[in-house]
């Protein structure tokens, strides 16, 4: 399956659809991207994050899982 690459806003939408009461915020996701805690790909002005790796990070996994 191809990676689900999304902007921070898109990743937050997916998280909120799965769990509307989630405490994860847009600011939290952006901070993880900007500090390098979660890998991202820069495309022009946008930074895209692999949603599955982001979710793995929140589940306590590493960001290097396959």
Backbone as CSV, one residue per row, in Angstrom:
resi,resn,N_x,N_y,N_z,CA_x,CA_y,CA_z,C_x,C_y,C_z
1,UNK,0.845,-1.168,0.000,0.000,0.000,0.000,0.895,1.238,0.000
2,UNK,0.592,2.222,-0.828,1.403,3.444,-0.839,1.250,4.210,0.483
3,UNK,2.278,4.960,0.806,2.253,5.756,2.035,1.169,6.818,1.955
4,UNK,0.515,7.051,3.082,-0.487,8.113,3.158,0.227,9.397,3.584
5,UNK,0.644,10.175,2.614,1.366,11.412,2.875,0.363,12.561,2.960
6,UNK,0.397,13.284,4.058,-0.543,14.383,4.285,0.179,15.570,4.901
7,UNK,-0.438,16.736,4.759,0.025,17.909,5.485,-0.342,17.700,6.952
8,UNK,0.136,18.556,7.810,-0.215,18.459,9.230,-1.732,18.537,9.401
9,UNK,-2.369,19.417,8.646,-3.821,19.565,8.730,-4.531,18.283,8.285
10,UNK,-4.043,17.691,7.203,-4.632,16.448,6.710,-4.450,15.301,7.691
11,UNK,-3.283,15.227,8.313,-3.026,14.185,9.306,-3.954,14.358,10.509
12,UNK,-4.148,15.593,10.925,-5.038,15.852,12.057,-6.469,15.443,11.716
13,UNK,-6.903,15.689,10.495,-8.252,15.297,10.069,-8.428,13.787,10.187
14,UNK,-7.430,13.024,9.745,-7.504,11.565,9.833,-7.569,11.109,11.288
15,UNK,-6.759,11.721,12.143,-6.752,11.362,13.561,-8.100,11.681,14.195
16,UNK,-8.646,12.845,13.900,-9.926,13.254,14.490,-11.093,12.419,13.968
17,UNK,-11.015,11.935,12.717,-12.062,11.060,12.192,-12.078,9.741,12.956
18,UNK,-10.905,9.227,13.285,-10.802,7.969,14.013,-11.158,8.144,15.480
19,UNK,-10.800,9.302,16.053,-11.044,9.567,17.475,-11.359,11.044,17.673
20,UNK,-12.649,11.407,17.608,-13.026,12.828,17.733,-12.595,13.480,19.051
21,UNK,-12.364,12.688,20.079,-11.978,13.227,21.386,-10.463,13.270,21.579
22,UNK,-9.707,12.997,20.532,-8.250,12.974,20.630,-7.712,14.323,21.102
23,UNK,-6.705,14.257,21.942,-6.079,15.478,22.455,-4.976,15.988,21.539
24,UNK,-4.693,15.270,20.462,-3.653,15.683,19.521,-4.102,16.966,18.820
25,UNK,-3.205,17.936,18.757,-3.534,19.217,18.134,-2.665,19.459,16.903
26,UNK,-3.066,20.408,16.110,-2.298,20.792,14.938,-0.914,21.288,15.357
27,UNK,-0.863,22.035,16.420,0.414,22.543,16.926,1.348,21.395,17.319
28,UNK,0.798,20.353,17.936,1.583,19.184,18.333,2.187,18.501,17.106
29,UNK,1.377,18.279,16.075,1.857,17.623,14.864,2.932,18.468,14.195
30,UNK,2.703,19.763,14.095,3.701,20.650,13.472,5.011,20.649,14.245
31,UNK,4.939,20.606,15.553,6.150,20.588,16.367,6.931,19.294,16.131
32,UNK,6.228,18.169,16.056,6.893,16.890,15.794,7.594,16.900,14.442
33,UNK,6.954,17.500,13.447,7.550,17.599,12.118,8.775,18.515,12.153
34,UNK,8.618,19.695,12.739,9.700,20.686,12.731,10.906,20.283,13.561
35,UNK,10.709,19.471,14.604,11.839,19.031,15.421,12.482,17.765,14.867
36,UNK,11.850,17.154,13.870,12.403,15.945,13.287,12.027,14.673,14.019
37,UNK,11.145,14.764,15.000,10.702,13.577,15.732,9.959,12.618,14.808
38,UNK,9.276,13.180,13.812,8.568,12.392,12.804,9.122,12.823,11.447
39,UNK,9.543,11.876,10.615,10.117,12.247,9.319,9.080,12.894,8.403
40,UNK,9.560,13.797,7.560,8.667,14.473,6.623,9.375,14.667,5.290
41,UNK,8.589,15.029,4.299,9.123,15.331,2.970,8.675,16.740,2.632
42,UNK,9.620,17.596,2.275,9.275,18.964,1.881,8.913,18.966,0.402
43,UNK,7.744,19.512,0.099,7.271,19.643,-1.281,6.878,21.104,-1.457
44,UNK,7.760,21.872,-2.066,7.506,23.306,-2.171,7.498,23.914,-0.778
45,UNK,6.440,24.617,-0.471,6.289,25.247,0.850,5.705,24.294,1.882
46,UNK,5.185,23.161,1.430,4.499,22.230,2.328,5.440,21.160,2.847
47,UNK,5.109,20.656,4.018,5.808,19.520,4.600,4.785,18.401,4.723
48,UNK,5.096,17.264,4.099,4.188,16.124,4.138,4.722,15.073,5.094
49,UNK,3.825,14.506,5.871,4.187,13.493,6.850,3.447,12.198,6.508
50,UNK,4.115,11.071,6.735,3.489,9.772,6.554,2.575,9.545,7.764
51,UNK,1.279,9.486,7.515,0.302,9.384,8.606,0.510,8.110,9.418
52,UNK,0.852,7.015,8.758,1.047,5.757,9.478,2.238,5.832,10.427
53,UNK,3.303,6.500,10.018,4.464,6.677,10.905,4.128,7.631,12.057
54,UNK,3.303,8.631,11.781,2.867,9.548,12.833,2.043,8.794,13.875
55,UNK,1.124,7.964,13.422,0.310,7.177,14.346,1.176,6.198,15.132
56,UNK,2.168,5.619,14.477,3.088,4.719,15.156,3.849,5.464,16.255
57,UNK,4.246,6.698,15.960,4.935,7.519,16.955,4.044,7.711,18.189
58,UNK,2.765,8.012,17.964,1.839,8.222,19.078,1.562,6.931,19.840
59,UNK,1.702,5.796,19.170,1.489,4.503,19.833,2.723,4.063,20.613
60,UNK,3.787,4.852,20.547,4.990,4.545,21.297,6.040,3.803,20.509
61,UNK,5.803,3.632,19.201,6.796,2.982,18.351,7.843,3.976,17.926
62,UNK,8.802,3.489,17.164,9.815,4.386,16.640,9.367,4.875,15.279
63,UNK,9.959,5.944,14.795,9.587,6.462,13.481,10.310,5.724,12.366
64,UNK,11.097,4.700,12.681,11.831,3.945,11.664,11.195,2.597,11.351
65,UNK,9.999,2.332,11.889,9.346,1.062,11.629,8.939,0.945,10.189
66,UNK,8.978,-0.264,9.625,8.566,-0.504,8.239,7.122,-0.879,8.175
